[in-house]
Amino acid sequence: MNATETYQNLTRKLREISVLGSCAAVLGWDEQTYMPPKGGTFRGEQVSLLAQMCHEQFTAPEIGEALSTLEGSDLLSDPDSIPAANIRELRRSYNRATKIPSRLVAELARVTTLAQGEWRNAREKNDFSLFQPWLEQVLNLKREEAESVGYTEHRYDALLDEYEPGMTAARLKQMFAELAQNLVPIIQAIQNSKCKPQGEILHRPYPIELQKTFAEQAARQIGFDFEAGRLDVTAHPFCTGIGPGDCRITTRYNANFFNESFFGVLHEAGHGLYEQGLLAEQFGLPCGSACSLGIHESQSRFWENQVGRSHRYWQMLFPKAQAHFSPVLADVRLDDFYFAINEVKPSFIRVEADEATYNLHIILRFELELALLSGDLAVKDLPQVWRDRFTQLFGITPPDDKLGCLQDIHWSMGGIGYFPTYTLGNLYSAQLMNAAQQQIVNLNELILQGDFVPLREWLRENIHIHGKRYTADGLIEKAVGEPPQSRAFIDYLRSKYQPLYQF
Ligand code: ZN
């Protein structure tokens, strides 16, 4: 068999494994949306069987042998070609999947399932001591995982690699330090400002049926294809790409708060556009899969914030909102609405944070998980250290652990190294918008007209169609002409908030 045949066999096999995995994705979506409550136990059985089948097939020795054969072939002569990128990325995930002993995989699955339950219970009772032994166990297992995967500099890098391949703790430290240094004074200036938005505008009665049609129109307008996707209701919004032609997004409605569903839908539709923009013929292969979590998040934040919270966007959409929700917004001026949706206010809960303070929540978690993983911070000291550092960063102190270190599910699931990807998404999205502004003629005029086709096509060509062909920083550098950095995002925040808060 020559290299081309080996490659074709391998890609056929991987497509099969991904088709199997996509069945689990449909089941996962159904579990969150329409499955009756009593179906849970059986659903668990279905999903875990599929996961096991996928894992077994992907870690089979034949896959490793095929990769070794291909690595010695001239398919790799151009490292940026699609086959070369697929082989490189398959090797990376194959090594990761085979280096972690199956005993550890099973133990992680068992402990994190239990830890999630214990986390929920501890959060409800507002009692960190109930969660403490579980977090200790999770950390021990994650340390073991990092050791089996291997790393050159920091143990954290081995875990980060699962979510943001190529990123390192050292680079994050440097980027986030610069970010914090610039963010804190902006947030302080805002807090000292006498200008305050009329938040009440957003907390009027917005009938759910009207919210639904309005958000759907907005998602359709930016290009989410409802012939290849759906929008449903779940307790926790998400986006899941099932496969070519099928991407599901979800939202939740609050009858007395405009932002929750509207910006949530723009966010998930941004993720959805990415999934819908992946190359169908590369389905199941790295070049047909999302580049990284940070890049995925850059797409959602791009539409939610860079576009969706811009003045231009609302110049176009606000008259339509006034008509759609009539008479709720009849007495409201565009500029007051725009200020209200861009309010900055330090708060305890990450998921409710605004664009500026959000990143301080991430910096806090990044610092703490780094210290927890290295052992510099003992789990029992986490609540106090969280409060102290939170106070330094935000100028307010969480009154309890429910509003502090017990608020997020990630650590109980073993998601150490996940949080930074949210802020990376913010940083990338600002760089992408700058580049789009330079490269698309009359972009501002197009947004005012509600024409998003050129912008979506620009993202498709520069981000979506490449999948994992380049690493995240390679992809950003190729699209915007410089590596990831925080300056574009800081400039963006300053130019948005200075006129609003007059500092
Ligand atoms: Zn997201």
CSV table of C-alpha atoms in Angstrom, one decimal, residues 12-446:
chain,number,residue,atom,x,y,z
A,12,ARG,CA,-12.1,6.8,5.9
A,13,LYS,CA,-11.6,5.2,9.4
A,14,LEU,CA,-11.6,8.6,11.1
A,15,ARG,CA,-14.7,9.7,9.4
A,16,GLU,CA,-16.4,6.6,10.7
A,17,ILE,CA,-15.3,7.3,14.2
A,18,SER,CA,-16.6,10.8,14.0
A,19,VAL,CA,-19.9,9.7,12.6
A,20,LEU,CA,-20.2,7.5,15.7
A,21,GLY,CA,-19.2,10.5,17.9
A,22,SER,CA,-21.8,12.7,16.2
A,23,CYS,CA,-24.5,10.2,17.3
A,24,ALA,CA,-23.4,10.9,20.9
A,25,ALA,CA,-23.7,14.6,20.1
A,26,VAL,CA,-27.3,14.2,19.0
A,27,LEU,CA,-28.0,12.2,22.2
A,28,GLY,CA,-26.3,14.9,24.3
A,29,TRP,CA,-28.4,17.7,22.7
A,30,ASP,CA,-31.6,15.7,23.2
A,31,GLU,CA,-30.7,15.1,26.8
A,32,GLN,CA,-30.6,18.8,27.4
A,33,THR,CA,-33.7,19.7,25.3
A,34,TYR,CA,-36.4,17.1,25.0
A,35,MET,CA,-35.5,13.9,26.8
A,36,PRO,CA,-38.1,13.0,29.5
A,37,PRO,CA,-36.6,13.0,33.0
A,38,LYS,CA,-36.8,9.2,33.4
A,39,GLY,CA,-34.7,8.6,30.3
A,40,GLY,CA,-31.5,9.8,32.1
A,41,THR,CA,-30.1,6.4,33.3
A,42,PHE,CA,-30.5,4.7,29.9
A,43,ARG,CA,-29.1,7.8,28.1
A,44,GLY,CA,-26.0,7.5,30.3
A,45,GLU,CA,-25.6,3.9,29.1
A,46,GLN,CA,-26.0,4.9,25.4
A,47,VAL,CA,-23.6,7.8,25.6
A,48,SER,CA,-20.9,5.9,27.5
A,49,LEU,CA,-21.1,2.9,25.1
A,50,LEU,CA,-20.6,5.3,22.2
A,51,ALA,CA,-17.7,7.1,24.0
A,52,GLN,CA,-16.0,3.8,24.7
A,53,MET,CA,-16.4,2.6,21.1
A,54,CYS,CA,-14.9,5.9,19.8
A,55,HIS,CA,-12.0,5.7,22.2
A,56,GLU,CA,-11.2,2.1,21.4
A,57,GLN,CA,-11.3,2.6,17.6
A,58,PHE,CA,-9.2,5.8,17.8
A,59,THR,CA,-6.5,4.3,20.0
A,60,ALA,CA,-6.2,1.1,18.0
A,61,PRO,CA,-2.6,0.2,17.1
A,62,GLU,CA,-3.5,0.3,13.4
A,63,ILE,CA,-4.1,4.1,13.7
A,64,GLY,CA,-0.6,4.5,15.2
A,65,GLU,CA,1.0,2.3,12.6
A,66,ALA,CA,-0.7,4.3,9.8
A,67,LEU,CA,0.5,7.5,11.3
A,68,SER,CA,4.1,6.2,11.5
A,69,THR,CA,4.0,5.1,7.9
A,70,LEU,CA,2.6,8.5,6.8
A,71,GLU,CA,5.2,10.4,8.8
A,72,GLY,CA,7.9,8.9,6.7
A,73,SER,CA,6.2,9.8,3.4
A,74,ASP,CA,6.4,12.8,1.2
A,75,LEU,CA,2.8,13.8,2.2
A,76,LEU,CA,4.6,15.8,4.8
A,77,SER,CA,6.9,17.7,2.4
A,78,ASP,CA,4.7,20.8,2.6
A,79,PRO,CA,3.9,21.2,6.3
A,80,ASP,CA,1.0,23.5,5.7
A,81,SER,CA,-0.8,21.2,3.3
A,82,ILE,CA,-4.1,19.7,4.4
A,83,PRO,CA,-2.8,16.1,4.6
A,84,ALA,CA,0.3,17.2,6.5
A,85,ALA,CA,-1.7,19.2,9.0
A,86,ASN,CA,-4.2,16.3,9.4
A,87,ILE,CA,-1.3,13.9,10.1
A,88,ARG,CA,0.4,16.3,12.6
A,89,GLU,CA,-2.8,16.9,14.5
A,90,LEU,CA,-3.9,13.3,14.5
A,91,ARG,CA,-0.5,12.3,15.9
A,92,ARG,CA,-1.0,14.9,18.7
A,93,SER,CA,-4.4,13.6,19.7
A,94,TYR,CA,-3.4,10.0,19.2
A,95,ASN,CA,-0.4,10.4,21.5
A,96,ARG,CA,-2.6,12.2,24.1
A,97,ALA,CA,-5.2,9.5,23.9
A,98,THR,CA,-2.8,6.6,24.2
A,99,LYS,CA,-0.4,8.1,26.7
A,100,ILE,CA,-3.0,8.4,29.4
A,101,PRO,CA,-3.4,4.9,31.0
A,102,SER,CA,-7.0,3.5,30.7
A,103,ARG,CA,-7.0,3.1,34.5
A,104,LEU,CA,-6.6,6.9,34.8
A,105,VAL,CA,-9.2,7.6,32.2
A,106,ALA,CA,-11.7,5.5,34.0
A,107,GLU,CA,-10.8,7.0,37.4
A,108,LEU,CA,-11.1,10.5,36.1
A,109,ALA,CA,-14.5,9.8,34.6
A,110,ARG,CA,-15.7,8.2,37.9
A,111,VAL,CA,-14.3,10.9,40.2
A,112,THR,CA,-15.4,13.9,38.1
A,113,THR,CA,-19.0,12.5,37.8
A,114,LEU,CA,-19.2,12.2,41.6
A,115,ALA,CA,-17.3,15.5,42.2
A,116,GLN,CA,-19.9,17.4,40.0
A,117,GLY,CA,-22.7,16.1,42.3
A,118,GLU,CA,-20.7,17.1,45.4
A,119,TRP,CA,-20.0,20.5,43.9
A,120,ARG,CA,-23.7,21.1,43.3
A,121,ASN,CA,-24.5,20.1,46.9
A,122,ALA,CA,-21.6,22.2,48.4
A,123,ARG,CA,-22.8,25.2,46.3
A,124,GLU,CA,-26.4,24.8,47.4
A,125,LYS,CA,-25.4,24.5,51.1
A,126,ASN,CA,-22.7,27.2,50.6
A,127,ASP,CA,-20.2,24.9,52.3
A,128,PHE,CA,-16.8,24.6,50.7
A,129,SER,CA,-15.6,21.9,53.1
A,130,LEU,CA,-18.0,19.4,51.4
A,131,PHE,CA,-16.3,20.0,48.0
A,132,GLN,CA,-12.7,20.2,49.3
A,133,PRO,CA,-11.8,16.5,49.4
A,134,TRP,CA,-13.3,16.1,45.9
A,135,LEU,CA,-11.3,19.0,44.4
A,136,GLU,CA,-8.2,17.5,46.0
A,137,GLN,CA,-8.9,14.2,44.3
A,138,VAL,CA,-9.5,15.8,40.9
A,139,LEU,CA,-6.3,17.8,41.2
A,140,ASN,CA,-4.3,14.7,42.0
A,141,LEU,CA,-5.7,12.9,38.9
A,142,LYS,CA,-5.1,15.9,36.7
A,143,ARG,CA,-1.5,16.1,37.9
A,144,GLU,CA,-1.1,12.4,37.0
A,145,GLU,CA,-2.7,13.1,33.6
A,146,ALA,CA,-0.2,15.9,33.0
A,147,GLU,CA,2.7,13.7,33.9
A,148,SER,CA,1.6,10.9,31.6
A,149,VAL,CA,1.0,13.4,28.7
A,150,GLY,CA,4.3,15.1,29.3
A,151,TYR,CA,5.4,18.8,29.0
A,152,THR,CA,8.6,20.8,28.7
A,153,GLU,CA,8.1,23.7,31.0
A,154,HIS,CA,5.0,23.8,33.3
A,155,ARG,CA,2.7,20.9,34.2
A,156,TYR,CA,-0.2,23.2,33.4
A,157,ASP,CA,0.9,23.3,29.7
A,158,ALA,CA,0.0,19.6,29.4
A,159,LEU,CA,-3.6,20.3,30.4
A,160,LEU,CA,-3.9,23.6,28.5
A,161,ASP,CA,-2.9,21.7,25.4
A,162,GLU,CA,-6.2,19.9,25.4
A,163,TYR,CA,-8.1,23.1,24.9
A,164,GLU,CA,-5.7,25.6,23.3
A,165,PRO,CA,-2.9,23.5,21.6
A,166,GLY,CA,0.4,25.4,21.5
A,167,MET,CA,-0.5,27.9,24.2
A,168,THR,CA,1.7,27.8,27.4
A,169,ALA,CA,1.3,29.0,30.9
A,170,ALA,CA,4.4,31.3,30.5
A,171,ARG,CA,2.8,33.1,27.5
A,172,LEU,CA,-0.6,33.4,29.3
A,173,LYS,CA,1.1,34.8,32.4
A,174,GLN,CA,2.8,37.5,30.3
A,175,MET,CA,-0.3,38.3,28.2
A,176,PHE,CA,-2.7,38.3,31.2
A,177,ALA,CA,-0.3,40.4,33.4
A,178,GLU,CA,-0.3,43.1,30.6
A,179,LEU,CA,-4.1,42.8,30.3
A,180,ALA,CA,-4.7,43.2,34.1
A,181,GLN,CA,-2.3,46.1,34.3
A,182,ASN,CA,-4.3,48.0,31.7
A,183,LEU,CA,-7.8,46.8,32.7
A,184,VAL,CA,-7.8,47.7,36.3
A,185,PRO,CA,-7.3,51.5,35.7
A,186,ILE,CA,-10.0,51.5,33.1
A,187,ILE,CA,-12.4,49.8,35.4
A,188,GLN,CA,-11.5,52.2,38.2
A,189,ALA,CA,-12.1,55.2,36.0
A,190,ILE,CA,-15.5,53.8,35.1
A,191,GLN,CA,-16.4,53.2,38.8
A,192,ASN,CA,-15.4,56.8,39.6
A,193,SER,CA,-17.4,58.2,36.8
A,194,LYS,CA,-20.6,60.2,37.4
A,195,CYS,CA,-22.1,58.9,34.2
A,196,LYS,CA,-24.3,55.9,34.8
A,197,PRO,CA,-26.6,54.1,32.3
A,198,GLN,CA,-30.3,53.6,32.9
A,199,GLY,CA,-30.2,49.9,33.5
A,200,GLU,CA,-33.9,49.8,34.0
A,201,ILE,CA,-34.4,50.0,30.2
A,202,LEU,CA,-33.3,46.4,29.9
A,203,HIS,CA,-35.4,45.1,32.8
A,204,ARG,CA,-38.8,45.9,31.4
A,205,PRO,CA,-41.3,43.2,30.4
A,206,TYR,CA,-40.1,41.7,27.1
A,207,PRO,CA,-42.7,39.0,26.1
A,208,ILE,CA,-40.8,35.7,25.6
A,209,GLU,CA,-42.6,35.0,22.2
A,210,LEU,CA,-41.4,38.4,20.9
A,211,GLN,CA,-37.8,37.8,22.3
A,212,LYS,CA,-37.8,34.5,20.4
A,213,THR,CA,-38.7,35.9,17.0
A,214,PHE,CA,-36.4,38.9,17.5
A,215,ALA,CA,-33.4,36.8,18.4
A,216,GLU,CA,-34.1,34.4,15.6
A,217,GLN,CA,-34.2,37.2,13.1
A,218,ALA,CA,-30.9,38.6,14.4
A,219,ALA,CA,-29.3,35.2,14.2
A,220,ARG,CA,-30.6,34.7,10.6
A,221,GLN,CA,-29.4,38.2,9.7
A,222,ILE,CA,-25.8,37.5,10.6
A,223,GLY,CA,-26.0,34.3,8.6
A,224,PHE,CA,-26.9,31.5,10.9
A,225,ASP,CA,-28.5,28.9,8.5
A,226,PHE,CA,-31.7,27.6,10.0
A,227,GLU,CA,-32.0,25.0,7.3
A,228,ALA,CA,-28.8,23.6,8.8
A,229,GLY,CA,-29.4,24.4,12.4
A,230,ARG,CA,-32.0,24.8,15.2
A,231,LEU,CA,-32.6,27.1,18.2
A,232,ASP,CA,-34.1,25.5,21.3
A,233,VAL,CA,-34.4,26.2,25.0
A,234,THR,CA,-32.2,24.8,27.7
A,235,ALA,CA,-31.2,25.7,31.3
A,236,HIS,CA,-27.6,26.3,30.2
A,237,PRO,CA,-27.2,27.7,26.7
A,238,PHE,CA,-24.7,25.9,24.3
A,239,CYS,CA,-23.9,25.2,20.7
A,240,THR,CA,-23.2,21.8,19.4
A,241,GLY,CA,-22.1,21.0,15.9
A,242,ILE,CA,-23.5,17.6,15.0
A,243,GLY,CA,-22.0,17.3,11.6
A,244,PRO,CA,-22.2,18.9,8.1
A,245,GLY,CA,-25.6,20.5,7.7
A,246,ASP,CA,-26.6,20.2,11.3
A,247,CYS,CA,-25.7,22.6,14.1
A,248,ARG,CA,-27.9,23.1,17.3
A,249,ILE,CA,-27.9,26.2,19.4
A,250,THR,CA,-29.9,26.9,22.6
A,251,THR,CA,-30.9,29.8,24.8
A,252,ARG,CA,-32.9,30.6,27.8
A,253,TYR,CA,-35.5,33.4,28.2
A,254,ASN,CA,-36.0,35.9,31.0
A,255,ALA,CA,-39.3,37.7,30.5
A,256,ASN,CA,-38.0,40.8,32.4
A,257,PHE,CA,-34.5,41.1,31.0
A,258,PHE,CA,-33.6,41.8,27.4
A,259,ASN,CA,-29.9,40.9,27.5
A,260,GLU,CA,-30.0,37.3,28.6
A,261,SER,CA,-31.5,35.7,25.6
A,262,PHE,CA,-30.7,38.3,22.9
A,263,PHE,CA,-26.9,38.4,23.5
A,264,GLY,CA,-26.9,34.7,24.4
A,265,VAL,CA,-28.3,33.9,20.9
A,266,LEU,CA,-25.8,36.1,19.1
A,267,HIS,CA,-23.1,34.4,21.1
A,268,GLU,CA,-24.2,30.9,20.3
A,269,ALA,CA,-25.0,31.8,16.7
A,270,GLY,CA,-21.4,33.0,16.5
A,271,HIS,CA,-20.3,29.5,17.6
A,272,GLY,CA,-22.8,28.1,15.2
A,273,LEU,CA,-21.5,30.1,12.2
A,274,TYR,CA,-18.0,28.6,12.9
A,275,GLU,CA,-19.4,25.1,12.9
A,276,GLN,CA,-21.5,25.8,9.8
A,277,GLY,CA,-18.4,27.2,8.1
A,278,LEU,CA,-16.1,24.2,8.6
A,279,LEU,CA,-15.2,22.2,5.5
A,280,ALA,CA,-17.8,19.4,5.1
A,281,GLU,CA,-15.4,17.3,3.1
A,282,GLN,CA,-12.9,17.4,5.9
A,283,PHE,CA,-15.5,16.2,8.5
A,284,GLY,CA,-13.9,13.8,11.0
A,285,LEU,CA,-10.4,15.1,10.3
A,286,PRO,CA,-8.5,17.9,12.1
A,287,CYS,CA,-8.8,20.3,9.2
A,288,GLY,CA,-12.6,19.9,9.4
A,289,SER,CA,-12.7,20.6,13.2
A,290,ALA,CA,-12.5,23.8,15.2
A,291,CYS,CA,-9.0,25.0,15.8
A,292,SER,CA,-9.2,25.5,19.6
A,293,LEU,CA,-11.6,26.6,22.3
A,294,GLY,CA,-10.1,30.1,22.2
A,295,ILE,CA,-10.7,30.4,18.5
A,296,HIS,CA,-14.2,29.1,19.0
A,297,GLU,CA,-14.9,31.6,21.7
A,298,SER,CA,-13.4,34.4,19.5
A,299,GLN,CA,-16.2,33.7,17.0
A,300,SER,CA,-19.0,33.9,19.6
A,301,ARG,CA,-17.6,37.0,21.2
A,302,PHE,CA,-17.1,38.6,17.8
A,303,TRP,CA,-20.8,38.5,17.0
A,304,GLU,CA,-22.0,39.1,20.6
A,305,ASN,CA,-19.7,42.0,21.5
A,306,GLN,CA,-17.6,43.4,18.6
A,307,VAL,CA,-20.7,43.5,16.4
A,308,GLY,CA,-23.7,43.0,18.7
A,309,ARG,CA,-22.7,45.6,21.3
A,310,SER,CA,-21.5,48.2,18.8
A,311,HIS,CA,-23.2,51.6,18.3
A,312,ARG,CA,-23.4,50.9,14.5
A,313,TYR,CA,-25.2,47.7,15.0
A,314,TRP,CA,-27.9,49.3,17.1
A,315,GLN,CA,-28.2,52.3,14.8
A,316,MET,CA,-29.4,49.6,12.3
A,317,LEU,CA,-31.4,47.4,14.8
A,318,PHE,CA,-32.8,49.8,17.4
A,319,PRO,CA,-35.7,51.2,15.3
A,320,LYS,CA,-36.7,47.5,14.6
A,321,ALA,CA,-36.5,46.6,18.3
A,322,GLN,CA,-38.7,49.6,19.1
A,323,ALA,CA,-41.3,48.4,16.6
A,324,HIS,CA,-41.0,44.8,17.5
A,325,PHE,CA,-41.4,45.3,21.3
A,326,SER,CA,-43.8,48.3,21.0
A,327,PRO,CA,-44.5,50.1,23.2
A,328,VAL,CA,-41.9,48.9,25.7
A,329,LEU,CA,-39.0,51.0,24.1
A,330,ALA,CA,-41.1,53.8,22.8
A,331,ASP,CA,-39.7,56.4,25.3
A,332,VAL,CA,-36.1,55.2,25.0
A,333,ARG,CA,-33.3,56.9,23.0
A,334,LEU,CA,-30.8,54.9,21.0
A,335,ASP,CA,-27.9,56.3,22.9
A,336,ASP,CA,-29.5,55.4,26.3
A,337,PHE,CA,-30.1,51.9,25.1
A,338,TYR,CA,-26.6,51.6,23.8
A,339,PHE,CA,-25.2,52.8,27.1
A,340,ALA,CA,-27.4,50.3,29.0
A,341,ILE,CA,-26.2,47.3,27.1
A,342,ASN,CA,-22.6,48.4,27.7
A,343,GLU,CA,-22.8,49.0,31.4
A,344,VAL,CA,-19.6,48.1,33.3
A,345,LYS,CA,-20.1,47.0,36.9
A,346,PRO,CA,-17.9,44.8,39.1
A,347,SER,CA,-19.9,41.8,40.2
A,348,PHE,CA,-19.2,38.5,41.9
A,349,ILE,CA,-20.5,36.1,39.2
A,350,ARG,CA,-18.4,35.5,36.1
A,351,VAL,CA,-21.2,34.5,33.8
A,352,GLU,CA,-23.1,37.8,34.5
A,353,ALA,CA,-20.0,40.0,34.1
A,354,ASP,CA,-19.6,42.7,31.5
A,355,GLU,CA,-17.0,42.8,28.7
A,356,ALA,CA,-14.4,44.6,30.8
A,357,THR,CA,-14.6,43.0,34.2
A,358,TYR,CA,-15.2,39.5,32.7
A,359,ASN,CA,-11.5,39.1,32.1
A,360,LEU,CA,-10.5,39.8,35.7
A,361,HIS,CA,-12.7,36.8,36.6
A,362,ILE,CA,-10.6,34.7,34.3
A,363,ILE,CA,-7.3,36.1,35.4
A,364,LEU,CA,-8.2,35.3,39.0
A,365,ARG,CA,-9.1,31.7,38.1
A,366,PHE,CA,-6.0,31.3,36.0
A,367,GLU,CA,-3.7,32.4,38.8
A,368,LEU,CA,-5.5,30.1,41.3
A,369,GLU,CA,-5.6,27.0,39.2
A,370,LEU,CA,-1.9,27.4,38.4
A,371,ALA,CA,-1.1,27.6,42.1
A,372,LEU,CA,-3.5,24.7,42.9
A,373,LEU,CA,-1.9,22.5,40.3
A,374,SER,CA,1.7,23.2,41.3
A,375,GLY,CA,0.7,22.7,45.0
A,376,ASP,CA,1.7,26.2,46.0
A,377,LEU,CA,-1.9,26.7,47.1
A,378,ALA,CA,-3.5,24.1,49.3
A,379,VAL,CA,-7.2,23.4,48.4
A,380,LYS,CA,-8.3,24.2,52.0
A,381,ASP,CA,-6.9,27.7,51.6
A,382,LEU,CA,-8.7,28.4,48.3
A,383,PRO,CA,-11.8,30.2,49.7
A,384,GLN,CA,-9.7,32.7,51.6
A,385,VAL,CA,-7.2,33.3,48.9
A,386,TRP,CA,-10.0,33.7,46.4
A,387,ARG,CA,-11.6,36.4,48.6
A,388,ASP,CA,-8.3,38.3,49.1
A,389,ARG,CA,-7.3,38.3,45.4
A,390,PHE,CA,-10.9,39.1,44.3
A,391,THR,CA,-10.9,42.1,46.6
A,392,GLN,CA,-7.5,43.3,45.1
A,393,LEU,CA,-8.7,42.9,41.5
A,394,PHE,CA,-12.3,44.2,41.8
A,395,GLY,CA,-12.4,46.4,44.9
A,396,ILE,CA,-15.3,44.3,46.4
A,397,THR,CA,-15.3,41.2,48.5
A,398,PRO,CA,-17.6,38.2,47.9
A,399,PRO,CA,-19.7,37.7,51.1
A,400,ASP,CA,-19.7,33.9,50.7
A,401,ASP,CA,-18.2,31.0,48.7
A,402,LYS,CA,-21.4,30.6,46.6
A,403,LEU,CA,-20.5,34.0,45.2
A,404,GLY,CA,-16.9,33.0,45.3
A,405,CYS,CA,-14.9,29.9,44.6
A,406,LEU,CA,-18.0,27.6,44.4
A,407,GLN,CA,-19.7,29.3,41.5
A,408,ASP,CA,-18.3,27.5,38.5
A,409,ILE,CA,-18.7,23.8,37.5
A,410,HIS,CA,-15.4,23.6,35.6
A,411,TRP,CA,-13.0,22.4,38.3
A,412,SER,CA,-15.4,19.6,39.4
A,413,MET,CA,-15.4,18.4,35.8
A,414,GLY,CA,-11.6,18.3,35.7
A,415,GLY,CA,-11.6,21.4,33.4
A,416,ILE,CA,-8.2,22.8,34.6
A,417,GLY,CA,-6.8,25.0,31.9
A,418,TYR,CA,-10.2,25.7,30.3
A,419,PHE,CA,-10.9,29.2,31.8
A,420,PRO,CA,-8.1,31.1,29.9
A,421,THR,CA,-9.7,30.2,26.6
A,422,TYR,CA,-12.6,32.6,27.3
A,423,THR,CA,-10.3,35.5,27.6
A,424,LEU,CA,-8.2,34.4,24.7
A,425,GLY,CA,-11.5,34.5,22.7
A,426,ASN,CA,-12.0,38.1,23.7
A,427,LEU,CA,-8.4,39.1,22.8
A,428,TYR,CA,-8.6,37.3,19.4
A,429,SER,CA,-12.0,38.8,18.6
A,430,ALA,CA,-10.7,42.4,19.0
A,431,GLN,CA,-7.7,41.6,16.8
A,432,LEU,CA,-10.0,40.0,14.2
A,433,MET,CA,-12.3,43.0,14.1
A,434,ASN,CA,-9.4,45.4,13.6
A,435,ALA,CA,-8.2,43.3,10.6
A,436,ALA,CA,-11.7,43.0,9.2
A,437,GLN,CA,-12.1,46.8,9.4
A,438,GLN,CA,-8.9,47.2,7.4
A,439,GLN,CA,-9.6,44.5,4.8
A,440,ILE,CA,-13.4,44.9,4.1
A,441,VAL,CA,-14.3,48.0,2.1
A,442,ASN,CA,-16.9,50.1,3.9
A,443,LEU,CA,-17.5,47.6,6.7
A,444,ASN,CA,-19.2,50.2,8.9
A,445,GLU,CA,-21.6,51.2,6.1
A,446,LEU,CA,-22.4,47.5,5.5
